[in-house]
Structure formats: C-alpha cells, structure tokens
mmCIF file of C-alpha atoms in Angstrom:
data_model
loop_
_atom_site.group_PDB
_atom_site.id
_atom_site.type_symbol
_atom_site.label_atom_id
_atom_site.label_comp_id
_atom_site.label_asym_id
_atom_site.label_seq_id
_atom_site.Cartn_x
_atom_site.Cartn_y
_atom_site.Cartn_z
ATOM 1 C CA ALA A 119 107.017 110.109 103.346
ATOM 2 C CA PHE A 120 108.622 110.136 99.911
ATOM 3 C CA SER A 121 107.363 108.043 97.013
ATOM 4 C CA ALA A 122 109.693 105.247 95.872
ATOM 5 C CA LYS A 123 110.408 107.286 92.735
ATOM 6 C CA THR A 124 111.532 110.301 94.775
ATOM 7 C CA GLU A 125 113.511 108.154 97.207
ATOM 8 C CA TYR A 126 115.399 106.514 94.332
ATOM 9 C CA GLY A 127 115.951 109.892 92.696
ATOM 10 C CA LEU A 128 117.353 111.444 95.868
ATOM 11 C CA VAL A 129 119.630 108.468 96.546
ATOM 12 C CA ALA A 130 120.941 108.654 92.979
ATOM 13 C CA LEU A 131 121.427 112.424 93.198
ATOM 14 C CA ILE A 132 123.413 112.081 96.437
ATOM 15 C CA GLU A 133 125.762 109.642 94.695
ATOM 16 C CA ILE A 134 126.043 111.834 91.596
ATOM 17 C CA ALA A 135 126.572 114.946 93.751
ATOM 18 C CA ALA A 136 129.588 113.334 95.421
ATOM 19 C CA LYS A 137 131.474 113.610 92.105
ATOM 20 C CA PHE A 138 130.401 117.170 91.322
ATOM 21 C CA GLU A 139 133.586 118.901 92.522
ATOM 22 C CA SER A 140 135.881 116.535 90.600
ATOM 23 C CA GLY A 141 133.765 116.772 87.440
ATOM 24 C CA GLY A 142 133.323 113.004 87.406
ATOM 25 C CA VAL A 143 130.321 111.193 86.021
ATOM 26 C CA THR A 144 128.240 108.437 87.585
ATOM 27 C CA GLN A 145 126.567 105.688 85.597
ATOM 28 C CA GLY A 146 122.998 104.736 86.385
ATOM 29 C CA ALA A 147 123.860 101.026 86.380
ATOM 30 C CA GLU A 148 126.524 101.607 89.079
ATOM 31 C CA ILE A 149 123.987 103.342 91.319
ATOM 32 C CA ALA A 150 121.357 100.669 90.667
ATOM 33 C CA ALA A 151 123.812 97.906 91.641
ATOM 34 C CA ARG A 152 125.114 99.674 94.778
ATOM 35 C CA GLN A 153 121.670 100.667 96.009
ATOM 36 C CA THR A 154 119.789 97.554 94.798
ATOM 37 C CA ILE A 155 117.379 99.635 92.726
ATOM 38 C CA PRO A 156 115.848 98.120 89.573
ATOM 39 C CA ASP A 157 118.064 99.387 86.722
ATOM 40 C CA ARG A 158 115.285 100.189 84.239
ATOM 41 C CA TYR A 159 113.223 102.038 86.834
ATOM 42 C CA LEU A 160 116.235 104.079 87.942
ATOM 43 C CA GLU A 161 116.958 105.022 84.324
ATOM 44 C CA GLN A 162 113.392 106.387 84.040
ATOM 45 C CA VAL A 163 113.911 108.407 87.221
ATOM 46 C CA LEU A 164 117.254 109.748 85.958
ATOM 47 C CA THR A 165 115.632 110.667 82.631
ATOM 48 C CA SER A 166 112.958 112.649 84.509
ATOM 49 C CA LEU A 167 115.675 114.456 86.485
ATOM 50 C CA ARG A 168 117.528 115.232 83.251
ATOM 51 C CA ARG A 169 114.351 116.569 81.616
ATOM 52 C CA GLY A 170 113.738 118.609 84.766
ATOM 53 C CA GLY A 171 117.117 120.290 84.326
ATOM 54 C CA LEU A 172 118.802 118.819 87.420
ATOM 55 C CA LEU A 173 121.057 116.371 85.562
ATOM 56 C CA GLN A 174 122.942 116.256 82.308
ATOM 57 C CA SER A 175 123.921 113.032 80.617
ATOM 58 C CA ILE A 176 127.309 112.461 79.055
ATOM 59 C CA ARG A 177 127.305 109.914 76.233
ATOM 60 C CA GLY A 178 129.946 107.352 75.419
ATOM 61 C CA PRO A 179 131.707 104.435 77.122
ATOM 62 C CA LYS A 180 132.900 106.659 79.986
ATOM 63 C CA GLY A 181 129.606 108.507 80.074
ATOM 64 C CA GLY A 182 127.094 108.903 82.831
ATOM 65 C CA TYR A 183 125.299 111.632 84.732
ATOM 66 C CA GLN A 184 126.397 114.925 86.271
ATOM 67 C CA LEU A 185 124.533 117.603 88.185
ATOM 68 C CA THR A 186 123.784 120.772 86.252
ATOM 69 C CA ARG A 187 124.428 122.941 89.345
ATOM 70 C CA PRO A 188 126.392 122.629 92.601
ATOM 71 C CA PRO A 189 124.789 120.345 95.226
ATOM 72 C CA ALA A 190 124.343 123.340 97.569
ATOM 73 C CA GLU A 191 122.024 124.943 94.983
ATOM 74 C CA ILE A 192 119.676 121.989 94.423
ATOM 75 C CA THR A 193 116.915 121.679 97.010
ATOM 76 C CA VAL A 194 114.896 118.594 97.843
ATOM 77 C CA THR A 195 111.820 120.653 96.931
ATOM 78 C CA GLU A 196 113.051 120.844 93.327
ATOM 79 C CA VAL A 197 113.611 117.104 93.206
ATOM 80 C CA VAL A 198 110.149 116.367 94.632
ATOM 81 C CA ALA A 199 108.518 118.803 92.177
ATOM 82 C CA CYS A 200 110.428 117.233 89.283
ATOM 83 C CA LEU A 201 109.537 113.639 90.184
ATOM 84 C CA GLU A 202 106.114 114.003 91.785
ATOM 85 C CA GLY A 203 104.787 117.006 89.923
ATOM 86 C CA GLY A 204 104.484 119.610 92.641
ATOM 87 C CA HIS A 205 101.808 120.015 95.267
ATOM 88 C CA ARG A 206 99.368 117.508 96.683
ATOM 89 C CA THR A 207 95.733 117.991 95.828
ATOM 90 C CA PRO A 208 93.424 118.492 98.810
ATOM 91 C CA SER A 209 90.661 116.000 99.452
ATOM 92 C CA GLU A 210 87.622 116.877 97.350
ATOM 93 C CA ALA A 211 85.024 116.095 99.978
ATOM 94 C CA ARG A 212 86.038 118.628 102.648
ATOM 95 C CA ARG A 213 83.346 118.765 105.262
ATOM 96 C CA GLN A 214 82.721 122.046 107.016
ATOM 97 C CA THR A 215 82.244 120.799 110.570
ATOM 98 C CA PRO A 216 84.576 122.121 113.288
ATOM 99 C CA GLU A 217 86.189 118.677 113.608
ATOM 100 C CA PHE A 218 87.087 118.502 109.923
ATOM 101 C CA GLU A 219 88.214 122.133 109.934
ATOM 102 C CA VAL A 220 90.620 121.400 112.818
ATOM 103 C CA LEU A 221 92.084 118.450 110.902
ATOM 104 C CA GLN A 222 92.365 120.537 107.741
ATOM 105 C CA GLU A 223 94.286 123.227 109.640
ATOM 106 C CA LEU A 224 96.606 120.586 111.119
ATOM 107 C CA ASP A 225 97.188 119.182 107.630
ATOM 108 C CA GLN A 226 98.000 122.678 106.339
ATOM 109 C CA GLN A 227 100.516 123.185 109.187
ATOM 110 C CA LEU A 228 102.133 119.813 108.439
ATOM 111 C CA GLU A 229 102.400 120.650 104.743
ATOM 112 C CA ALA A 230 103.887 124.096 105.495
ATOM 113 C CA THR A 231 106.484 122.496 107.799
ATOM 114 C CA ARG A 232 107.251 119.846 105.174
ATOM 115 C CA VAL A 233 107.679 122.460 102.432
ATOM 116 C CA SER A 234 109.914 124.577 104.676
ATOM 117 C CA LEU A 235 112.130 121.622 105.615
ATOM 118 C CA LEU A 236 112.469 120.379 102.037
ATOM 119 C CA GLN A 237 113.227 123.891 100.762
ATOM 120 C CA ALA A 238 115.969 124.277 103.387
ATOM 121 C CA THR A 239 117.523 120.881 102.574
ATOM 122 C CA THR A 240 119.979 120.719 99.668
ATOM 123 C CA LEU A 241 121.827 117.811 98.086
ATOM 124 C CA GLU A 242 124.920 119.095 99.891
ATOM 125 C CA THR A 243 123.058 118.779 103.221
ATOM 126 C CA LEU A 244 122.141 115.178 102.403
ATOM 127 C CA MET A 245 125.712 114.365 101.290
ATOM 128 C CA THR A 246 127.097 115.747 104.571
ATOM 129 C CA GLN A 247 124.611 113.693 106.593
ATOM 130 C CA ARG A 248 125.447 110.592 104.543
ATOM 131 C CA ASP A 249 129.194 111.095 105.088
ATOM 132 C CA HIS A 250 128.626 111.484 108.831
ATOM 133 C CA LYS A 251 126.624 108.225 108.953
ATOM 134 C CA ALA A 252 129.285 106.423 106.892
ATOM 135 C CA ARG A 253 131.957 107.541 109.386
ATOM 136 C CA GLU A 254 129.819 106.378 112.338
ATOM 137 C CA THR A 255 129.363 102.964 110.691
ATOM 138 C CA ALA A 256 133.100 102.680 109.934
ATOM 139 C CA MET A 257 134.000 103.539 113.535
ATOM 140 C CA TYR A 258 131.512 100.979 114.829
ATOM 141 C CA PHE A 259 133.299 98.190 112.930
ATOM 142 C CA ILE A 260 136.834 99.128 114.009
#
C-alpha cells in the first residue's frame, strides 16, 4: 500500500502529466479541489516532487506545475523514493528460527515483486489506465 503522501503525489502527477504534451501547467489548488486533497498538504507534496527533480514550478498568475520529463520516463519507483525516501528498513529483531526465516524470504519476494512492478509502471501507464476507467464510467452513464 502507498502512504497518503505518495498517493496524493501520484494523483497530482497523473493530472500534471495529462498536460505535458501541450506544455500546459496545472495549479496545485486545482488538483486539491478536484481530488479533495487538503491544499496545504498537497503543496508540501508538490514541493518535495519539485525538489526531487520530477516537477518544475512556473511562477505568476498563470503559473503552476509541469513535469521535467515525459510521463513515459518517470517511474512510480522514482516518485516513491522521492516522497518516502527509498527502501523500507527490515525489522531489527529478526529471529533465526525456520519459521521466521520462511516469513523473511516471503517478505523479500513480495518486496522484489513490488519493486519490479513499480519500476515497470510509468506516469504514462497510469494516465492510460485512468483514461480507460474514465471512458468506462462515461459509457456506464449513457
């Protein structure tokens, strides 16, 4: 599961990524209102993403945020590392019984699968999935 900070960051990045091709900017307040995310908290998340080199901010009345690279080049792994600070720390009190060793190996397999999936998932992937879901919802209401 993602932390709330990472979830908010990914949601914001998907919205910002949608304007990448046109060169448009997206304001944090717009995202916060559309996604019902606390404005101040989202601004902190966006600042972290800017400091992490994933976003640039454009100042002025028509300002906002833009991606620094195409959505196909930004992986979820980068976003997680930027917002959560990289890898999880293993439990300090690892017991060396066969039962604990089996669970530790399972945890390592889960983490490897998670890392692989996040590395293979880009903002473009998430945008495409979002667009597909939006079309399904629109068709449902017709």
